[in-house]
Amino acid sequence: MDATASGLKRRWALACLILALASLRLCHVHLLWADEDYHIAAAIHMLHGKVPYRDFWYDKPPLSAVYYLLIGGYSGWPLRLSDAGYVCVVCWLIFRLAKAFWSEAEGWTAALLLAFFLSFYLPSAVIPFAADALMMAPHLAAVYCAQKRFALWAGVYAGIAFLTNIKAVFVLATCAVWMIPDCMVLFVGFALPTVAALACALITGAWYGYYEQVWRWGLIYAEQSPVARPILNGLVRTANWLGFHAALAAGAVLGFTRLTRNNRWRLGVWVAFSFAAVAIGWRFAPHYFLQLLPGMIVIASRGIMLGLNENRRVAGVVVGLLLLVPLVRFGPRYASLA
């Protein structure tokens, strides 16, 4: 009983810590970021009976606006509470995924890392819930279903992710590689939400506007890099991201070298496809890396637990010191806003 009670208390403590990290974004309750007001404006138009793509310009897939529609297009407390809840949901999903690969210990480690890095990084990347952030839940759900061999549901969640962010094609590609024998079922699942959305667009007369605004202009935007030396820009921004996520990088390196052959190629494919999504357009914007974050965390959770099992004191000190970098850099802003 003592061991059971101790384990239960530990789980509650970890869950409360995740909730506390997610709640830090409430410090931004009086702020509205540029990547939020755009979607809030779309939600307000929809509340007034207007159809996106037909009645107003909106160059993102429809579910990005639906998220803000669910809270009535309000900013302030409704928005921040919704965002905090969303962070808790994605932490639960990554817990389930890491646990499916290894054990509950890796699951809690992955959930804590995700809550931490969704709090302590550039605010413009992790506070506004634009398409890259909103895709995280269906992204993780699709990969989890692929890991559990639920081909139809993996396709459905990949389709939902696609209706949030077109870069979800890389999520579908990951699931397809993982489930080659079940690809047809996967694609049927993907077609269910996407065909339903297409039918709605055709019925409402929004199809041409959707094609024009999301796909045609989106491809033009992706083809034209705003920087003179895009490859150098990509290297610098990737190095910067890895610097602030050094705990993930170190854990992922250790974890990747210790993975079984089967897990190594599968997780390697996931990370490679996710990084390809980050590189689209050669912009390497900080919020683009949110697509890479889950795969890195899942691998790092394994590496960190292996390190703690082999030498708890040394591994704990190293991980703690590496986590201090983003904590010291971005933590004071929450205190000043609060």
JSON list of C-alpha atoms in Angstrom, two decimals, residues 8 13 33-34 44 52 103 111 113 121 136 140 154 205 208 277 288 307:
[
{"chain": "A", "resi": 8, "resn": "LEU", "atom": "CA", "xyz": [-0.02, 7.99, -6.68]},
{"chain": "A", "resi": 13, "resn": "ALA", "atom": "CA", "xyz": [2.76, 16.02, -8.18]},
{"chain": "A", "resi": 33, "resn": "TRP", "atom": "CA", "xyz": [-0.24, 38.43, -30.39]},
{"chain": "A", "resi": 34, "resn": "ALA", "atom": "CA", "xyz": [-0.30, 39.03, -34.14]},
{"chain": "A", "resi": 44, "resn": "ILE", "atom": "CA", "xyz": [-15.79, 36.85, -35.47]},
{"chain": "A", "resi": 52, "resn": "PRO", "atom": "CA", "xyz": [-14.31, 31.86, -44.93]},
{"chain": "A", "resi": 103, "resn": "SER", "atom": "CA", "xyz": [7.13, 2.85, -20.03]},
{"chain": "A", "resi": 111, "resn": "ALA", "atom": "CA", "xyz": [4.89, 15.30, -20.85]},
{"chain": "A", "resi": 113, "resn": "LEU", "atom": "CA", "xyz": [9.45, 18.31, -21.33]},
{"chain": "A", "resi": 121, "resn": "TYR", "atom": "CA", "xyz": [11.02, 29.59, -25.50]},
{"chain": "A", "resi": 136, "resn": "MET", "atom": "CA", "xyz": [0.15, 19.43, -32.41]},
{"chain": "A", "resi": 140, "resn": "LEU", "atom": "CA", "xyz": [0.41, 13.39, -31.81]},
{"chain": "A", "resi": 154, "resn": "ALA", "atom": "CA", "xyz": [-4.26, 7.43, -37.73]},
{"chain": "A", "resi": 205, "resn": "GLY", "atom": "CA", "xyz": [-19.27, 28.14, -52.65]},
{"chain": "A", "resi": 208, "resn": "TYR", "atom": "CA", "xyz": [-12.35, 28.31, -55.31]},
{"chain": "A", "resi": 277, "resn": "ALA", "atom": "CA", "xyz": [8.30, 20.51, -42.75]},
{"chain": "A", "resi": 288, "resn": "TYR", "atom": "CA", "xyz": [7.80, 26.14, -37.43]},
{"chain": "A", "resi": 307, "resn": "GLY", "atom": "CA", "xyz": [20.91, 8.40, -18.24]}
]
